[in-house]
Short mmCIF file of C-alpha atoms in Angstrom, two decimals:
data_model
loop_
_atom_site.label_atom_id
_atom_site.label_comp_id
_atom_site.label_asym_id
_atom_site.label_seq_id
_atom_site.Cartn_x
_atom_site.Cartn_y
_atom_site.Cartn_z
CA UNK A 10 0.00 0.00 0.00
CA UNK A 11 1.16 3.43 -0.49
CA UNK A 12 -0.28 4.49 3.08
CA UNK A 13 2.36 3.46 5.25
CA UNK A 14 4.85 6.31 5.05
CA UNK A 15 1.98 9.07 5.60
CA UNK A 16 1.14 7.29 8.45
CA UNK A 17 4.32 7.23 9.81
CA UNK A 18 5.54 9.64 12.24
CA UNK A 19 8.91 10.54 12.81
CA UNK A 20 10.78 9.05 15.65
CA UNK A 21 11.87 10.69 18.74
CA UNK A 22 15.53 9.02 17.54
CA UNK A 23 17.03 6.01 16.92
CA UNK A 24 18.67 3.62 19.29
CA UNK A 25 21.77 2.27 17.56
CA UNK A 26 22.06 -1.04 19.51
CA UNK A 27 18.76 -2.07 19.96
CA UNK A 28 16.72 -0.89 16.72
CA UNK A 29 19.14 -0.42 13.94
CA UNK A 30 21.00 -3.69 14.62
CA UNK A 31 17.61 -5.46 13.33
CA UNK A 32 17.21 -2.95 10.64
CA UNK A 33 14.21 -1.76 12.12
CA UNK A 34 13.37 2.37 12.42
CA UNK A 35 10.82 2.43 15.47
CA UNK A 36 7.67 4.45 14.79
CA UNK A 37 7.06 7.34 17.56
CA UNK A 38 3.41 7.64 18.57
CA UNK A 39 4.26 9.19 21.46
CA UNK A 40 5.71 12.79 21.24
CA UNK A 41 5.77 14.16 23.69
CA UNK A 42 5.35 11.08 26.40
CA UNK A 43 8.07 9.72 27.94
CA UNK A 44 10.13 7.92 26.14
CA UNK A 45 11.94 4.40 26.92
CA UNK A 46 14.16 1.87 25.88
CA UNK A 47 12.33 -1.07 25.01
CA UNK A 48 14.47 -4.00 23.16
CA UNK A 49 13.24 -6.40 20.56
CA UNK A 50 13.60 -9.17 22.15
CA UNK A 51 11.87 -7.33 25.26
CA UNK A 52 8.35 -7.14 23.24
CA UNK A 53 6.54 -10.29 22.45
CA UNK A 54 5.24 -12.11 19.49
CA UNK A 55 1.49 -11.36 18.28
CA UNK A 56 -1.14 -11.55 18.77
CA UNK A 57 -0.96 -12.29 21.90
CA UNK A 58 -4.34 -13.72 23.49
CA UNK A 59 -5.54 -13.02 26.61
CA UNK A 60 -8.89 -13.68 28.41
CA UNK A 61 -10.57 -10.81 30.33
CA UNK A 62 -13.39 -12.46 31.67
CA UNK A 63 -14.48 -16.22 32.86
CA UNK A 64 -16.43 -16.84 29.51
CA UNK A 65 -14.91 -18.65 26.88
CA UNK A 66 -16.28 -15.29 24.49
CA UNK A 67 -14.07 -12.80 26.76
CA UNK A 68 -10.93 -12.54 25.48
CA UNK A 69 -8.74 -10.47 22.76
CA UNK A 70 -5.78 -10.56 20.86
CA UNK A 71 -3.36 -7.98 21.49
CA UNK A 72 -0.78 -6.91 18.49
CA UNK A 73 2.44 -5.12 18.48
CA UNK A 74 4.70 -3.48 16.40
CA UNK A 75 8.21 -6.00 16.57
CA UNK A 76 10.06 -3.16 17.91
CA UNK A 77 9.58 0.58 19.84
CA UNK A 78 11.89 2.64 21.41
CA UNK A 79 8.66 4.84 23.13
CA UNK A 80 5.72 3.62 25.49
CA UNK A 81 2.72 2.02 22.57
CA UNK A 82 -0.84 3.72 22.75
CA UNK A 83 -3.70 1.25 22.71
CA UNK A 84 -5.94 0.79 19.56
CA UNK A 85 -9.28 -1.07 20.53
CA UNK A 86 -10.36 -2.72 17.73
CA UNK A 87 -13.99 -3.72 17.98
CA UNK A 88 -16.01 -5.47 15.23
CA UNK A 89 -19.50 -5.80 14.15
CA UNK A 90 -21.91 -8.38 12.43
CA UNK A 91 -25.36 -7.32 14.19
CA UNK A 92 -24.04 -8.54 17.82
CA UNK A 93 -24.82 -12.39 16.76
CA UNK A 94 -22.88 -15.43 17.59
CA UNK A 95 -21.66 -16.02 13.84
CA UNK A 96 -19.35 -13.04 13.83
CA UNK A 97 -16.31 -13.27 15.39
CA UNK A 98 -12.89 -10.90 16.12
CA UNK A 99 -11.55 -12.56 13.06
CA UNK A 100 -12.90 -9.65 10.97
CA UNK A 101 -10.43 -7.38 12.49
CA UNK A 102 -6.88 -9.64 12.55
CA UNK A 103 -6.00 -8.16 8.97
CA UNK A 104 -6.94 -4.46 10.40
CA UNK A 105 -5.00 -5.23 13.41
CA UNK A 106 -2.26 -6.67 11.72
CA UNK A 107 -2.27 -3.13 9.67
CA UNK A 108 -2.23 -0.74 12.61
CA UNK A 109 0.36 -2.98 14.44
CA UNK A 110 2.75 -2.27 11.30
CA UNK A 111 1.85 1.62 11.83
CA UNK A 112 3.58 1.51 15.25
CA UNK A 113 0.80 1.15 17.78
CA UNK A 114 -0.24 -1.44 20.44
CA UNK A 115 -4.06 -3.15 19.06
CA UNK A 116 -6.69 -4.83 21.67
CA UNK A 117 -8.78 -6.71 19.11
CA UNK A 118 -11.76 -7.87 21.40
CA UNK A 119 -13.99 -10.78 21.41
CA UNK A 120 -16.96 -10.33 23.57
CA UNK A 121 -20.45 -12.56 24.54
CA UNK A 122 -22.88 -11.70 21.65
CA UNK A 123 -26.78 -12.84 20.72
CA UNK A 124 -27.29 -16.40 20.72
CA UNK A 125 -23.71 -16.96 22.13
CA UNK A 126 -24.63 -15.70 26.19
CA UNK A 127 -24.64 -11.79 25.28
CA UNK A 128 -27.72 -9.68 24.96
CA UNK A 129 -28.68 -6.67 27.35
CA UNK A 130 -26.66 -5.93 28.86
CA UNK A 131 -23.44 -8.09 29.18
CA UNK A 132 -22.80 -7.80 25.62
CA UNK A 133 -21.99 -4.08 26.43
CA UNK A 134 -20.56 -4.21 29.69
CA UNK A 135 -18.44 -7.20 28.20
CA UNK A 136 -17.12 -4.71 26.03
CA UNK A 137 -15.93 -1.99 28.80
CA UNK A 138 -14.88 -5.10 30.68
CA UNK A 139 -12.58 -5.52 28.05
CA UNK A 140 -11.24 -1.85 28.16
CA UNK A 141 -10.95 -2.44 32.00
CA UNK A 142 -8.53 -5.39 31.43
CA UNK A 143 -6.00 -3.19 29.79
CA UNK A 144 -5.36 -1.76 32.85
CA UNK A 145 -5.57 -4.53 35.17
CA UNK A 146 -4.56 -7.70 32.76
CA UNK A 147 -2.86 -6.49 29.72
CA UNK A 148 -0.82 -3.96 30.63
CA UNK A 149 0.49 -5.70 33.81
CA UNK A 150 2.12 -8.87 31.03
CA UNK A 151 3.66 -5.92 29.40
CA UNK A 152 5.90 -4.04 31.43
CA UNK A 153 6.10 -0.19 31.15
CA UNK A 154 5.12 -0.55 27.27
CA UNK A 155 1.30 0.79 26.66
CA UNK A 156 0.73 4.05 27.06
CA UNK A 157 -2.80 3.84 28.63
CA UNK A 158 -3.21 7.73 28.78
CA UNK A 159 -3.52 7.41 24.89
CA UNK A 160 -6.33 4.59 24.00
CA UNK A 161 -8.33 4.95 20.92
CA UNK A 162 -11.66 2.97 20.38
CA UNK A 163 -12.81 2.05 16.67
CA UNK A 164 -15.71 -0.35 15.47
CA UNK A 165 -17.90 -1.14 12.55
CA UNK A 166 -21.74 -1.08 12.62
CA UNK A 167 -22.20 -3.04 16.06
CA UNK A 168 -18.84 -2.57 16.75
CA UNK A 169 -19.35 1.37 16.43
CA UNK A 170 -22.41 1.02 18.55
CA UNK A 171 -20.19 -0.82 21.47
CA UNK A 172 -17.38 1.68 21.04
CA UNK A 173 -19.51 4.67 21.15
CA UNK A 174 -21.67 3.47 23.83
CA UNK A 175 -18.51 2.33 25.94
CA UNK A 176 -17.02 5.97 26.05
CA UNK A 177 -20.33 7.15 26.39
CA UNK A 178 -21.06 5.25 29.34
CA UNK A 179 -17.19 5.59 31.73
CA UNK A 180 -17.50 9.41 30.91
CA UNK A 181 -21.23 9.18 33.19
CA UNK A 182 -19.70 6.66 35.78
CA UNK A 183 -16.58 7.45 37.64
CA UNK A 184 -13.57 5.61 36.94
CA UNK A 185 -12.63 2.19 37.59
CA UNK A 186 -9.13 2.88 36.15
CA UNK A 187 -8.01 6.91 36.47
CA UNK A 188 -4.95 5.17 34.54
CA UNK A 189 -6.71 4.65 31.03
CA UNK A 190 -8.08 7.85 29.25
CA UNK A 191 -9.87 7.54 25.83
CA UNK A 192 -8.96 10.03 23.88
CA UNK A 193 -10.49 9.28 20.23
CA UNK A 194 -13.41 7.12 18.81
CA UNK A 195 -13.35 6.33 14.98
CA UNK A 196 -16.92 5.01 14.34
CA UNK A 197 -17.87 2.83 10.95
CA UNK A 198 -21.17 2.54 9.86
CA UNK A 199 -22.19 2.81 13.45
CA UNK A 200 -25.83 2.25 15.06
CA UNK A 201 -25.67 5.11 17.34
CA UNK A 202 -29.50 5.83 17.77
CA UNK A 203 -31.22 2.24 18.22
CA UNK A 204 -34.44 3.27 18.77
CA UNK A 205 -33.97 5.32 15.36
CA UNK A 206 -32.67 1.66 13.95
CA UNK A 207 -35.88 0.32 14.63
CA UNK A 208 -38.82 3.06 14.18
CA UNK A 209 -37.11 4.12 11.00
CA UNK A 210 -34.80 1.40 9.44
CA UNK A 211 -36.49 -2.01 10.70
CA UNK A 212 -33.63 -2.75 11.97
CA UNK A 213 -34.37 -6.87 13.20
CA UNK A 214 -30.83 -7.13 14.95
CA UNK A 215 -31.30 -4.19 17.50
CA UNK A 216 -34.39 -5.91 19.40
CA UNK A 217 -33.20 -9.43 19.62
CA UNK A 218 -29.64 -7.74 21.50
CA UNK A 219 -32.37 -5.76 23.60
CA UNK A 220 -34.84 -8.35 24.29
CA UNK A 221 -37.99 -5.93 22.60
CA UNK A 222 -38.95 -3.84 20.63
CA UNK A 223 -38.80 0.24 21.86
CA UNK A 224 -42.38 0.05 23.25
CA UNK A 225 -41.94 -3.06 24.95
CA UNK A 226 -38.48 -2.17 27.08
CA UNK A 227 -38.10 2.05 26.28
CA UNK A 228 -35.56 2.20 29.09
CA UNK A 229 -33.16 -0.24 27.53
CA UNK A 230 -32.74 1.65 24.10
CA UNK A 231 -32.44 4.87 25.86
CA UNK A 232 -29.52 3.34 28.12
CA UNK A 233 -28.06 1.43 25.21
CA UNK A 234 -28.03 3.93 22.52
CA UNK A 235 -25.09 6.12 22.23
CA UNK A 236 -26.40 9.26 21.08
CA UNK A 237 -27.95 9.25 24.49
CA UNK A 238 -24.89 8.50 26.33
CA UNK A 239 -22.13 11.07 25.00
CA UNK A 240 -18.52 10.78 25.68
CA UNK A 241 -16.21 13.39 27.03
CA UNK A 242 -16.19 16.37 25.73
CA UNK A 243 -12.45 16.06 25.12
CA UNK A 244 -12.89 12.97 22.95
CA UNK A 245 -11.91 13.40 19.13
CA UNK A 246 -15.19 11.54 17.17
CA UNK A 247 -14.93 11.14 13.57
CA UNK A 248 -18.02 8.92 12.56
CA UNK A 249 -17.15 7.55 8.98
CA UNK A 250 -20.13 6.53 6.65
CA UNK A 251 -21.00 5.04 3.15
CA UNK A 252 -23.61 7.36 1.32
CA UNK A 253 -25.05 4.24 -0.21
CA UNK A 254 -25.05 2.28 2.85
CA UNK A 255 -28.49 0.48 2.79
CA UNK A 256 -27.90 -1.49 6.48
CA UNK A 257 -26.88 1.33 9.01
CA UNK A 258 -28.56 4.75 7.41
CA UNK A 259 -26.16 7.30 7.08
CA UNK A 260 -28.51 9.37 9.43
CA UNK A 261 -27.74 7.38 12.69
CA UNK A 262 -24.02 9.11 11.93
CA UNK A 263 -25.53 12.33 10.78
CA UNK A 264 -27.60 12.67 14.59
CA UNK A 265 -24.76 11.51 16.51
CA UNK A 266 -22.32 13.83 15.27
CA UNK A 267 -24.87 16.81 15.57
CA UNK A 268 -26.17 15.71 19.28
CA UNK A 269 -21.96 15.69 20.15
CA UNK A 270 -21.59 19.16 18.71
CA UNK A 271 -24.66 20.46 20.16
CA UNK A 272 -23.08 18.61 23.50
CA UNK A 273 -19.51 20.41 23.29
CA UNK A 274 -17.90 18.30 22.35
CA UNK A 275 -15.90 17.78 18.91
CA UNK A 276 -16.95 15.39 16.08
CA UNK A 277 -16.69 14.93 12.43
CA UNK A 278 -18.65 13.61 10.22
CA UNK A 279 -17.34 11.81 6.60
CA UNK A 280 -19.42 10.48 4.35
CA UNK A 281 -17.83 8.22 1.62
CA UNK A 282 -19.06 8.00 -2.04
CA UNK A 283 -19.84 5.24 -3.72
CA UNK A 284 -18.94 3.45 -0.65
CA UNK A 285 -21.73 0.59 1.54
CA UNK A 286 -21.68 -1.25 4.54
CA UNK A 287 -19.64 -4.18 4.04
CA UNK A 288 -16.39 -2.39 2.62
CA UNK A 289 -15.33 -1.43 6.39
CA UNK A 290 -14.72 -4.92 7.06
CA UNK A 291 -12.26 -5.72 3.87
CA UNK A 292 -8.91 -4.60 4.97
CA UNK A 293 -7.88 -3.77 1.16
CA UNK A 294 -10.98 -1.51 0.19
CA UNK A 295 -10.66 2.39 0.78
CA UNK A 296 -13.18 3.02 3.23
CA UNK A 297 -10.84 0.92 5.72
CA UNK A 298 -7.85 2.80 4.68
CA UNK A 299 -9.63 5.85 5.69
CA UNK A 300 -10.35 4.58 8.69
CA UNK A 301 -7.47 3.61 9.00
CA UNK A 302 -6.09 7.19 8.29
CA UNK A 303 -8.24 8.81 10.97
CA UNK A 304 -7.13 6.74 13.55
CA UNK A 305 -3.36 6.99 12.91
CA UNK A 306 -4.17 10.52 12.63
CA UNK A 307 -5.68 10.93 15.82
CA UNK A 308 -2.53 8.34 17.35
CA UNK A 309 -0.21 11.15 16.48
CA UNK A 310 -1.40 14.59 17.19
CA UNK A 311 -3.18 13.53 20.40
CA UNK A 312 -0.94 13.53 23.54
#
């Protein structure tokens, strides 16, 4: 691909011993965070997988770059497929594998979904279990080497539902971890408004992860839906949509961004031509590489 050396940001310096020995010029993320001397041999091969929870469905694979000479910030990688049992974090390895070779640390998370033990509302609390754990499982097999300060949450469709929702709901609840701060979401294709999903898209995946239908359980899709749950004002949202997306309606992304805006907070909003659902998902196609972009983007001018 011809993305990589955009993406790239210029390293703090090289260590002679440790990183040009293997012929390797570390990425730095990190300007201006402190920076460290991490060898080669000192970071391990990925991905790296590691449960978070009891359930066989609560786990991730962590990726990382093969060599840093700076502290990694966190990508969490979360993927979609309507919250049902037949989609799995195997979506995301070639995404992860991607952003790994840009330089940054990736938590690509499994979590209990519909027909597989998740529903409302451990399917979403699985999820901020999962950002939990880098603080109190990850990080710990790691050494000194993420950069918790710096996490960045992205997801497709579902995924960008859990995400949003996720920042949404540890900026209303005080902090299990004062050590992790989110500091971007990249959202694509996201279901951000479910009760919008349903009254105005017939959306059939939205009441089987609620358990009913708006009328039947109206405090569940105000508590689940994003756009009623907004993160920190000093989160960086870009929501990312296909104009000719005919599963998630570009208007869930439209709302969400206006609704953060309205908030305080800052969002943009990028609609992609000739661009659908599905393309997200295909680590080739553009829409991914501008994902892709934004997050990198936000990796390096956010400290």
């Amino acid at each position: 691909m011809a993305h990589g050396g955009k993406r790239r940001i210029a390293g703090l310096g090289v260590l002679a011993v440790v990183i040009l020995a293997l012929g390797y010029r570390a990425t730095d993320l990190s300007v201006p965070a402190e920076t460290i001397a991490v060898e080669a041999s000192a970071i391990p091969p990925s991905p790296m997988r590691i449960n978070y929870g009891n359930s066989p469905e609560t786990f991730g694979d962590l990726y990382l770059p093969p060599a840093s000479n700076t502290r990694l910030p966190v990508v969490v990688l979360i993927h979609g497929g309507g919250w049902a049992q037949n989609r799995t974090l195997a979506q995301f390895d070639a995404h992860a594998r991607a952003l790994a070779g840009d330089g940054v640390a990736v938590w690509n998370i499994e979590y209990r979904r519909v027909n597989g033990g998740g529903g409302w509302p451990v399917t979403l609390t699985d999820v901020d279990d999962a950002v939990d754990a880098l603080a109190n499982i990850v990080a710990p097999r790691l050494g000194n080497l993420l950069d918790l300060q710096r996490v960045h949450l992205a997801g497709h469709s579902a995924g960008g539902h859990l995400a949003a929702w996720t920042a949404g709901h540890r900026s209303a609840e005080p902090p299990r971890h004062p050590a992790i701060r989110i500091r971007s979401l990249t959202l694509m294709a996201a279901v951000l408004d479910l009760d919008l999903a349903v009254t105005e898209s017939q959306d059939s995946f939205v009441p089987k992860l609620l358990g009913g239908t708006p009328t039947e359980v109206p405090d569940r899709y105000r508590n689940a839906s994003p756009i009623h749950r907004l993160p920190a004002n000093d989160t960086r949202i870009t929501a990312i949509h296909g104009e000719n997306d005919r599963v998630v309606a570009p208007l869930q992304s439209h709302r969400y961004v206006e609704a953060v805006t309205h908030a305080g907070g800052i969002a943009d909003l990028r609609i992609l031509r000739g661009t659908g659902h599905g393309e997200f998902a295909d680590a080739e196609s553009a829409a991914w590489n501008t994902a892709r972009d934004t997050i990198i983007g936000y990796v390096g001018t956010i400290n």
